[in-house]
mmCIF file of C-alpha atoms and ligand atoms in Angstrom:
data_model
loop_
_atom_site.group_PDB
_atom_site.id
_atom_site.type_symbol
_atom_site.label_atom_id
_atom_site.label_comp_id
_atom_site.label_asym_id
_atom_site.label_seq_id
_atom_site.Cartn_x
_atom_site.Cartn_y
_atom_site.Cartn_z
ATOM 1 C CA MET A 1 16.443 -3.635 -5.926
ATOM 2 C CA ILE A 2 18.513 -5.554 -8.500
ATOM 3 C CA ASN A 3 19.702 -9.014 -7.409
ATOM 4 C CA LYS A 4 22.872 -10.961 -8.240
ATOM 5 C CA TYR A 5 21.227 -12.258 -11.439
ATOM 6 C CA GLY A 6 20.508 -8.682 -12.566
ATOM 7 C CA ILE A 7 16.764 -9.117 -11.949
ATOM 8 C CA PRO A 8 14.799 -6.033 -10.746
ATOM 9 C CA SER A 9 12.283 -6.316 -7.898
ATOM 10 C CA LEU A 10 10.079 -3.883 -5.987
ATOM 11 C CA LEU A 11 10.490 -4.275 -2.224
ATOM 12 C CA SER A 12 10.063 -0.697 -1.009
ATOM 13 C CA ILE A 13 8.500 2.351 -2.620
ATOM 14 C CA LEU A 14 11.980 3.922 -2.333
ATOM 15 C CA ASP A 15 13.203 1.380 -4.925
ATOM 16 C CA LEU A 16 11.448 3.695 -7.379
ATOM 17 C CA SER A 17 12.758 7.178 -8.149
ATOM 18 C CA VAL A 18 10.345 10.104 -8.338
ATOM 19 C CA GLN A 19 10.789 9.998 -12.113
ATOM 20 C CA GLU A 20 9.918 6.279 -12.229
ATOM 21 C CA ILE A 21 6.796 6.943 -10.146
ATOM 22 C CA ASP A 22 5.797 9.689 -12.572
ATOM 23 C CA GLU A 23 6.285 7.239 -15.454
ATOM 24 C CA LEU A 24 4.158 4.567 -13.732
ATOM 25 C CA VAL A 25 1.407 7.114 -13.066
ATOM 26 C CA SER A 26 1.532 8.200 -16.732
ATOM 27 C CA THR A 27 1.352 4.568 -17.883
ATOM 28 C CA ALA A 28 -1.608 3.917 -15.574
ATOM 29 C CA GLU A 29 -3.404 7.000 -16.915
ATOM 30 C CA HIS A 30 -2.729 5.783 -20.456
ATOM 31 C CA ILE A 31 -4.098 2.314 -19.585
ATOM 32 C CA ILE A 32 -7.259 3.917 -18.161
ATOM 33 C CA ALA A 33 -7.754 5.862 -21.399
ATOM 34 C CA ASN A 34 -6.737 3.028 -23.777
ATOM 35 C CA PRO A 35 -7.429 -0.341 -22.118
ATOM 36 C CA LYS A 36 -7.745 -2.268 -25.376
ATOM 37 C CA SER A 37 -4.236 -1.377 -26.479
ATOM 38 C CA TYR A 38 -2.861 -3.209 -23.408
ATOM 39 C CA ALA A 39 -5.023 -6.336 -23.712
ATOM 40 C CA GLN A 40 -2.284 -8.515 -25.244
ATOM 41 C CA ARG A 41 0.875 -6.946 -23.781
ATOM 42 C CA CYS A 42 1.593 -9.867 -21.441
ATOM 43 C CA LYS A 43 0.371 -12.680 -23.681
ATOM 44 C CA GLY A 44 2.320 -15.843 -22.801
ATOM 45 C CA LYS A 45 3.507 -14.439 -19.443
ATOM 46 C CA LYS A 46 2.576 -15.835 -16.027
ATOM 47 C CA LEU A 47 2.200 -14.022 -12.711
ATOM 48 C CA ALA A 48 2.572 -16.098 -9.524
ATOM 49 C CA THR A 49 0.659 -14.726 -6.530
ATOM 50 C CA LEU A 50 2.258 -16.177 -3.381
ATOM 51 C CA PHE A 51 0.091 -15.025 -0.486
ATOM 52 C CA PHE A 52 1.115 -16.330 2.926
ATOM 53 C CA GLU A 53 -1.368 -13.907 4.541
ATOM 54 C CA PRO A 54 -5.015 -13.052 3.784
ATOM 55 C CA SER A 55 -5.845 -10.484 1.109
ATOM 56 C CA THR A 56 -8.782 -9.393 -1.014
ATOM 57 C CA ARG A 57 -7.682 -6.276 -2.895
ATOM 58 C CA THR A 58 -3.984 -6.830 -3.408
ATOM 59 C CA ARG A 59 -4.136 -10.424 -4.610
ATOM 60 C CA LEU A 60 -7.230 -10.049 -6.745
ATOM 61 C CA SER A 61 -6.125 -6.736 -8.249
ATOM 62 C CA PHE A 62 -2.772 -8.284 -9.202
ATOM 63 C CA GLU A 63 -4.634 -11.175 -10.788
ATOM 64 C CA ALA A 64 -7.117 -8.889 -12.569
ATOM 65 C CA ALA A 65 -4.179 -6.734 -13.732
ATOM 66 C CA MET A 66 -2.388 -9.704 -15.291
ATOM 67 C CA TYR A 67 -5.545 -11.003 -16.971
ATOM 68 C CA GLU A 68 -6.269 -7.532 -18.389
ATOM 69 C CA LEU A 69 -2.759 -7.529 -19.844
ATOM 70 C CA GLY A 70 -3.474 -10.844 -21.582
ATOM 71 C CA GLY A 71 -1.325 -12.944 -19.229
ATOM 72 C CA ASN A 72 -2.085 -15.843 -16.908
ATOM 73 C CA VAL A 73 -1.959 -16.358 -13.160
ATOM 74 C CA ILE A 74 -0.869 -19.197 -10.869
ATOM 75 C CA GLY A 75 -0.399 -19.173 -7.108
ATOM 76 C CA PHE A 76 -1.796 -19.798 -3.667
ATOM 77 C CA SER A 77 -3.757 -17.670 -1.226
ATOM 78 C CA GLU A 78 -2.689 -19.161 2.106
ATOM 79 C CA ALA A 79 0.536 -20.574 3.500
ATOM 80 C CA ASN A 80 -1.137 -23.843 4.492
ATOM 81 C CA SER A 81 -1.842 -24.761 0.897
ATOM 82 C CA SER A 82 1.843 -24.405 -0.046
ATOM 83 C CA SER A 83 4.904 -26.426 0.960
ATOM 84 C CA ALA A 84 5.715 -23.699 3.496
ATOM 85 C CA ALA A 85 3.418 -25.793 5.709
ATOM 86 C CA LYS A 86 6.007 -28.607 5.366
ATOM 87 C CA GLY A 87 8.855 -26.299 6.296
ATOM 88 C CA GLU A 88 10.085 -25.101 2.883
ATOM 89 C CA SER A 89 12.075 -21.878 3.070
ATOM 90 C CA VAL A 90 11.134 -18.643 1.308
ATOM 91 C CA ALA A 91 14.404 -18.875 -0.676
ATOM 92 C CA ASP A 92 13.582 -22.364 -1.984
ATOM 93 C CA THR A 93 9.999 -21.313 -2.740
ATOM 94 C CA ALA A 94 11.323 -18.386 -4.817
ATOM 95 C CA LYS A 95 13.776 -20.608 -6.722
ATOM 96 C CA THR A 96 10.980 -23.090 -7.410
ATOM 97 C CA ILE A 97 8.442 -20.522 -8.615
ATOM 98 C CA SER A 98 11.127 -19.040 -10.898
ATOM 99 C CA CYS A 99 10.844 -22.292 -12.889
ATOM 100 C CA TYR A 100 7.116 -21.804 -13.471
ATOM 101 C CA ALA A 101 6.333 -18.084 -13.751
ATOM 102 C CA ASP A 102 7.687 -14.788 -15.110
ATOM 103 C CA ILE A 103 6.982 -12.555 -12.109
ATOM 104 C CA ILE A 104 6.018 -13.006 -8.442
ATOM 105 C CA ALA A 105 3.752 -10.952 -6.175
ATOM 106 C CA MET A 106 4.383 -12.060 -2.579
ATOM 107 C CA ARG A 107 2.658 -11.211 0.705
ATOM 108 C CA HIS A 108 4.177 -12.590 3.893
ATOM 109 C CA PRO A 109 3.679 -11.976 7.628
ATOM 110 C CA LYS A 110 7.443 -11.735 8.213
ATOM 111 C CA GLU A 111 9.177 -8.436 7.496
ATOM 112 C CA GLY A 112 11.868 -8.995 4.867
ATOM 113 C CA ALA A 113 10.487 -12.244 3.435
ATOM 114 C CA PRO A 114 9.931 -10.717 -0.042
ATOM 115 C CA MET A 115 13.539 -9.481 0.070
ATOM 116 C CA VAL A 116 14.761 -13.036 0.689
ATOM 117 C CA ALA A 117 12.608 -14.154 -2.236
ATOM 118 C CA ALA A 118 13.991 -11.369 -4.460
ATOM 119 C CA MET A 119 17.587 -12.288 -3.600
ATOM 120 C CA ASN A 120 17.007 -15.893 -4.689
ATOM 121 C CA ALA A 121 14.559 -15.623 -7.593
ATOM 122 C CA THR A 122 15.530 -15.414 -11.241
ATOM 123 C CA ILE A 123 12.316 -13.475 -11.958
ATOM 124 C CA PRO A 124 11.111 -10.121 -10.529
ATOM 125 C CA VAL A 125 9.502 -10.162 -7.077
ATOM 126 C CA ILE A 126 6.941 -7.576 -5.963
ATOM 127 C CA ASN A 127 6.423 -7.034 -2.243
ATOM 128 C CA ALA A 128 2.649 -7.241 -1.771
ATOM 129 C CA GLY A 129 2.959 -6.492 1.960
ATOM 130 C CA ASP A 130 5.520 -7.799 4.486
ATOM 131 C CA GLY A 131 4.409 -7.831 8.112
ATOM 132 C CA GLY A 132 4.163 -4.351 9.597
ATOM 133 C CA HIS A 133 6.954 -3.100 7.328
ATOM 134 C CA ASN A 134 6.060 -2.019 3.782
ATOM 135 C CA HIS A 135 3.315 -2.236 1.168
ATOM 136 C CA PRO A 136 4.674 -0.414 -1.882
ATOM 137 C CA THR A 137 1.962 -1.344 -4.364
ATOM 138 C CA GLN A 138 -0.719 0.019 -2.019
ATOM 139 C CA THR A 139 1.289 3.230 -2.087
ATOM 140 C CA LEU A 140 1.244 3.184 -5.885
ATOM 141 C CA ALA A 141 -2.574 2.989 -5.659
ATOM 142 C CA ASP A 142 -2.547 5.851 -3.140
ATOM 143 C CA LEU A 143 -0.293 7.962 -5.377
ATOM 144 C CA LEU A 144 -2.454 7.560 -8.472
ATOM 145 C CA THR A 145 -5.489 8.485 -6.361
ATOM 146 C CA ILE A 146 -3.749 11.601 -5.027
ATOM 147 C CA LYS A 147 -2.679 12.580 -8.561
ATOM 148 C CA LEU A 148 -6.196 12.118 -9.959
ATOM 149 C CA GLU A 149 -7.878 13.905 -7.031
ATOM 150 C CA LYS A 150 -5.410 16.733 -6.400
ATOM 151 C CA GLY A 151 -3.584 16.997 -9.716
ATOM 152 C CA ARG A 152 -0.240 17.138 -7.920
ATOM 153 C CA PHE A 153 1.959 15.532 -5.262
ATOM 154 C CA ASP A 154 3.487 18.702 -3.808
ATOM 155 C CA HIS A 155 2.303 21.271 -1.257
ATOM 156 C CA LEU A 156 -0.161 19.005 0.547
ATOM 157 C CA VAL A 157 -0.966 18.573 4.236
ATOM 158 C CA ILE A 158 -1.472 14.855 4.792
ATOM 159 C CA GLY A 159 -3.167 13.565 7.932
ATOM 160 C CA VAL A 160 -2.490 9.916 8.685
ATOM 161 C CA CYS A 161 -4.780 8.490 11.338
ATOM 162 C CA GLY A 162 -5.070 5.241 13.291
ATOM 163 C CA ASP A 163 -2.521 2.471 13.695
ATOM 164 C CA LEU A 164 0.695 4.184 12.619
ATOM 165 C CA LYS A 165 2.842 1.608 14.394
ATOM 166 C CA PHE A 166 1.819 -1.551 12.556
ATOM 167 C CA GLY A 167 0.203 0.011 9.472
ATOM 168 C CA ARG A 168 2.652 -0.866 6.704
ATOM 169 C CA THR A 169 0.746 1.238 4.166
ATOM 170 C CA VAL A 170 1.425 4.297 6.340
ATOM 171 C CA HIS A 171 5.178 3.677 6.370
ATOM 172 C CA SER A 172 5.314 3.344 2.580
ATOM 173 C CA LEU A 173 3.079 6.402 2.049
ATOM 174 C CA ILE A 174 5.287 8.580 4.280
ATOM 175 C CA ASP A 175 8.395 7.355 2.414
ATOM 176 C CA ALA A 176 6.809 8.197 -0.929
ATOM 177 C CA MET A 177 5.244 11.579 -0.143
ATOM 178 C CA SER A 178 8.264 12.830 1.841
ATOM 179 C CA ARG A 179 10.089 13.302 -1.445
ATOM 180 C CA TYR A 180 7.775 16.053 -2.719
ATOM 181 C CA GLU A 181 8.250 19.749 -2.007
ATOM 182 C CA GLY A 182 5.980 21.405 0.509
ATOM 183 C CA VAL A 183 4.454 18.184 1.870
ATOM 184 C CA SER A 184 3.837 18.006 5.620
ATOM 185 C CA PHE A 185 2.305 15.325 7.809
ATOM 186 C CA VAL A 186 -0.080 15.305 10.773
ATOM 187 C CA LEU A 187 0.368 11.934 12.477
ATOM 188 C CA ILE A 188 -2.803 11.172 14.453
ATOM 189 C CA SER A 189 -2.764 8.105 16.707
ATOM 190 C CA PRO A 190 -3.067 6.843 20.262
ATOM 191 C CA GLU A 191 0.251 7.000 22.163
ATOM 192 C CA GLU A 192 0.704 3.234 21.864
ATOM 193 C CA LEU A 193 0.301 3.270 18.080
ATOM 194 C CA LYS A 194 2.634 6.107 17.089
ATOM 195 C CA VAL A 195 4.949 5.622 14.095
ATOM 196 C CA PRO A 196 8.021 3.469 14.817
ATOM 197 C CA ASP A 197 11.239 5.299 15.685
ATOM 198 C CA TYR A 198 12.838 4.420 12.341
ATOM 199 C CA VAL A 199 10.029 6.216 10.480
ATOM 200 C CA ARG A 200 10.145 9.263 12.779
ATOM 201 C CA ASN A 201 13.954 9.448 12.620
ATOM 202 C CA ALA A 202 13.955 9.241 8.828
ATOM 203 C CA MET A 203 11.503 12.175 8.682
ATOM 204 C CA LYS A 204 13.661 14.210 11.058
ATOM 205 C CA GLU A 205 16.838 13.462 9.075
ATOM 206 C CA LYS A 206 15.156 14.661 5.880
ATOM 207 C CA ASN A 207 13.685 17.746 7.600
ATOM 208 C CA ILE A 208 10.135 16.719 6.702
ATOM 209 C CA PRO A 209 7.649 18.873 8.649
ATOM 210 C CA PHE A 210 5.390 16.740 10.850
ATOM 211 C CA VAL A 211 3.433 16.893 14.087
ATOM 212 C CA GLU A 212 2.190 14.028 16.235
ATOM 213 C CA THR A 213 -1.191 14.364 17.937
ATOM 214 C CA THR A 214 -4.047 12.307 19.354
ATOM 215 C CA ASP A 215 -6.641 14.884 18.226
ATOM 216 C CA LEU A 216 -8.299 14.064 14.890
ATOM 217 C CA GLU A 217 -10.973 16.758 15.128
ATOM 218 C CA GLY A 218 -8.424 19.451 15.976
ATOM 219 C CA ALA A 219 -6.317 18.527 12.957
ATOM 220 C CA MET A 220 -9.209 18.196 10.516
ATOM 221 C CA PRO A 221 -9.481 21.824 9.203
ATOM 222 C CA THR A 222 -5.797 21.855 8.170
ATOM 223 C CA LEU A 223 -5.831 18.700 6.054
ATOM 224 C CA ASP A 224 -5.801 18.273 2.259
ATOM 225 C CA ILE A 225 -5.736 14.484 2.570
ATOM 226 C CA LEU A 226 -6.932 12.304 5.448
ATOM 227 C CA TYR A 227 -5.509 8.765 5.285
ATOM 228 C CA MET A 228 -7.485 6.604 7.718
ATOM 229 C CA THR A 229 -6.187 3.174 8.746
ATOM 230 C CA ARG A 230 -7.439 0.093 10.540
ATOM 231 C CA VAL A 231 -5.967 -1.016 13.868
ATOM 232 C CA GLN A 232 -4.004 -4.099 12.808
ATOM 233 C CA ARG A 233 -5.423 -6.817 15.039
ATOM 234 C CA GLU A 234 -3.152 -9.499 13.538
ATOM 235 C CA ARG A 235 0.017 -7.687 14.711
ATOM 236 C CA PHE A 236 -1.027 -7.318 18.391
ATOM 237 C CA PHE A 237 0.517 -9.527 21.040
ATOM 238 C CA ASN A 238 -2.655 -9.601 23.127
ATOM 239 C CA GLU A 239 -6.352 -9.235 22.372
ATOM 240 C CA GLU A 240 -6.971 -6.976 25.379
ATOM 241 C CA ASP A 241 -4.789 -4.202 23.932
ATOM 242 C CA TYR A 242 -6.468 -4.537 20.543
ATOM 243 C CA LEU A 243 -9.962 -4.267 22.042
ATOM 244 C CA ARG A 244 -8.934 -1.181 24.023
ATOM 245 C CA LEU A 245 -7.491 0.596 20.980
ATOM 246 C CA LYS A 246 -9.539 -0.621 18.025
ATOM 247 C CA ASP A 247 -12.140 2.166 18.074
ATOM 248 C CA SER A 248 -9.762 5.012 18.905
ATOM 249 C CA TYR A 249 -10.845 6.865 15.754
ATOM 250 C CA ILE A 250 -14.142 6.549 13.935
ATOM 251 C CA LEU A 251 -14.687 9.034 11.127
ATOM 252 C CA THR A 252 -18.339 10.071 11.153
ATOM 253 C CA ALA A 253 -20.120 12.640 8.982
ATOM 254 C CA ASP A 254 -20.200 15.274 11.740
ATOM 255 C CA LYS A 255 -16.404 15.126 12.048
ATOM 256 C CA LEU A 256 -16.157 16.233 8.412
ATOM 257 C CA ASP A 257 -18.095 19.442 9.154
ATOM 258 C CA ASN A 258 -14.851 21.288 9.866
ATOM 259 C CA ALA A 259 -12.914 19.708 6.999
ATOM 260 C CA LYS A 260 -11.982 21.414 3.743
ATOM 261 C CA GLN A 261 -14.559 20.999 0.999
ATOM 262 C CA ASN A 262 -11.860 19.486 -1.212
ATOM 263 C CA LEU A 263 -10.459 17.121 1.425
ATOM 264 C CA SER A 264 -9.722 13.653 0.037
ATOM 265 C CA VAL A 265 -10.432 10.793 2.457
ATOM 266 C CA LEU A 266 -8.295 7.751 1.685
ATOM 267 C CA HIS A 267 -8.116 4.333 3.364
ATOM 268 C CA PRO A 268 -6.163 1.324 2.098
ATOM 269 C CA LEU A 269 -9.029 -0.953 3.236
ATOM 270 C CA PRO A 270 -10.190 -3.339 4.575
ATOM 271 C CA ARG A 271 -12.296 -1.072 6.783
ATOM 272 C CA VAL A 272 -13.496 -2.419 10.108
ATOM 273 C CA ASN A 273 -15.052 0.490 11.997
ATOM 274 C CA GLU A 274 -12.824 3.489 11.210
ATOM 275 C CA ILE A 275 -15.064 5.173 8.647
ATOM 276 C CA SER A 276 -18.831 5.314 8.943
ATOM 277 C CA VAL A 277 -20.509 3.853 5.848
ATOM 278 C CA ALA A 278 -22.567 7.071 5.760
ATOM 279 C CA ILE A 279 -19.436 8.789 4.414
ATOM 280 C CA ASP A 280 -19.162 6.466 1.406
ATOM 281 C CA ASP A 281 -21.456 8.732 -0.630
ATOM 282 C CA ASP A 282 -19.630 11.939 0.344
ATOM 283 C CA PRO A 283 -17.697 13.227 -2.696
ATOM 284 C CA ARG A 284 -14.627 13.468 -0.472
ATOM 285 C CA ALA A 285 -14.569 9.676 0.035
ATOM 286 C CA CYS A 286 -11.911 8.240 -2.302
ATOM 287 C CA TYR A 287 -11.235 4.794 -0.840
ATOM 288 C CA PHE A 288 -13.114 2.756 -3.429
ATOM 289 C CA LYS A 289 -11.431 4.792 -6.165
ATOM 290 C CA GLN A 290 -8.138 3.694 -4.564
ATOM 291 C CA VAL A 291 -9.194 0.057 -4.982
ATOM 292 C CA LEU A 292 -9.656 0.523 -8.736
ATOM 293 C CA ASN A 293 -6.538 2.654 -9.106
ATOM 294 C CA GLY A 294 -4.550 -0.158 -7.503
ATOM 295 C CA LYS A 295 -5.328 -2.420 -10.437
ATOM 296 C CA TYR A 296 -4.106 0.143 -12.985
ATOM 297 C CA MET A 297 -0.892 0.863 -11.093
ATOM 298 C CA ARG A 298 -0.209 -2.873 -10.721
ATOM 299 C CA MET A 299 -0.700 -3.243 -14.488
ATOM 300 C CA ALA A 300 1.838 -0.461 -15.042
ATOM 301 C CA LEU A 301 4.271 -2.046 -12.576
ATOM 302 C CA ILE A 302 4.014 -5.518 -14.146
ATOM 303 C CA LEU A 303 4.778 -3.984 -17.560
ATOM 304 C CA LYS A 304 7.781 -2.134 -16.154
ATOM 305 C CA LEU A 305 9.298 -5.091 -14.287
ATOM 306 C CA LEU A 306 8.766 -7.455 -17.219
ATOM 307 C CA GLY A 307 10.245 -4.862 -19.599
ATOM 308 C CA VAL A 308 7.203 -5.229 -21.847
HETATM 309 N N1 CP B 401 -5.113 -2.756 1.063
HETATM 310 C C1 CP B 401 -4.864 -4.066 1.134
HETATM 311 O O1 CP B 401 -3.702 -4.509 1.194
HETATM 312 O O2 CP B 401 -5.978 -4.871 1.124
HETATM 313 P P1 CP B 401 -5.944 -6.446 1.182
HETATM 314 O O3 CP B 401 -5.364 -6.849 2.518
HETATM 315 O O4 CP B 401 -7.364 -6.881 1.003
HETATM 316 O O5 CP B 401 -5.057 -6.933 0.071
#
């Protein structure tokens, strides 16, 4: 998205063309191979991390990314330590931070809040997760992981399992991978946690092959990638429903017996109970690689948005 001041922001993974994603992946691969040559690229620049919701990976990987580019970081990690607690609007917060920093990474519980920030800021805004809507930089981490594990983005069967209703990483991943030839999806969830209609309708309109099922074990032998997700407790209206659904899918070692030997198991993390820790040492487990890849892709994205 480009705002009225001509400033680019990243709100949805679809803000990036396939070619731009390829370029970001190439930059990230170059950073991995040549970290020292990037160590001063953002010298004198400041990243503001505005996190109105909890985070470990996204906030700290953005901060690590900026430090590894030679820049500095300011920000807050909870709404209560900002003037949002006094009633300041997202628009005014964005205008204010534009006076202090060069780029913003914002996480907010309300869908669309980063868009409001991007419309009002005079610096780029990166959506670091908005409610149950989108999480494009997690998708960038997922894409680099898929590229490094599979060597391609096309002709893959992707199983997405768990909370497909509230899982914003799922929505962004489907958007991103739907653009590649020969990709199909197996959407595995309880009835109550199926993908929202807007996601399903978009897949139908684009003729993306997908099936919806409750049966993880039945789907397992067909999958090239299994993307597990946590049931999003913070988005439920009542605790009773969460407790009933939270352990719908637990990936244990025996469930991988029927999987392909080159299956890649991804998870955006945090994990609660969806993947047994016994699987962490299985070569098919890629979720901690995703964590590291997220830092490299965020470095590449910061460079792109700052035009460095
Ligand atoms: N994947 C992810 O967004 O993790 P955090 O909530 O820890 O940032």
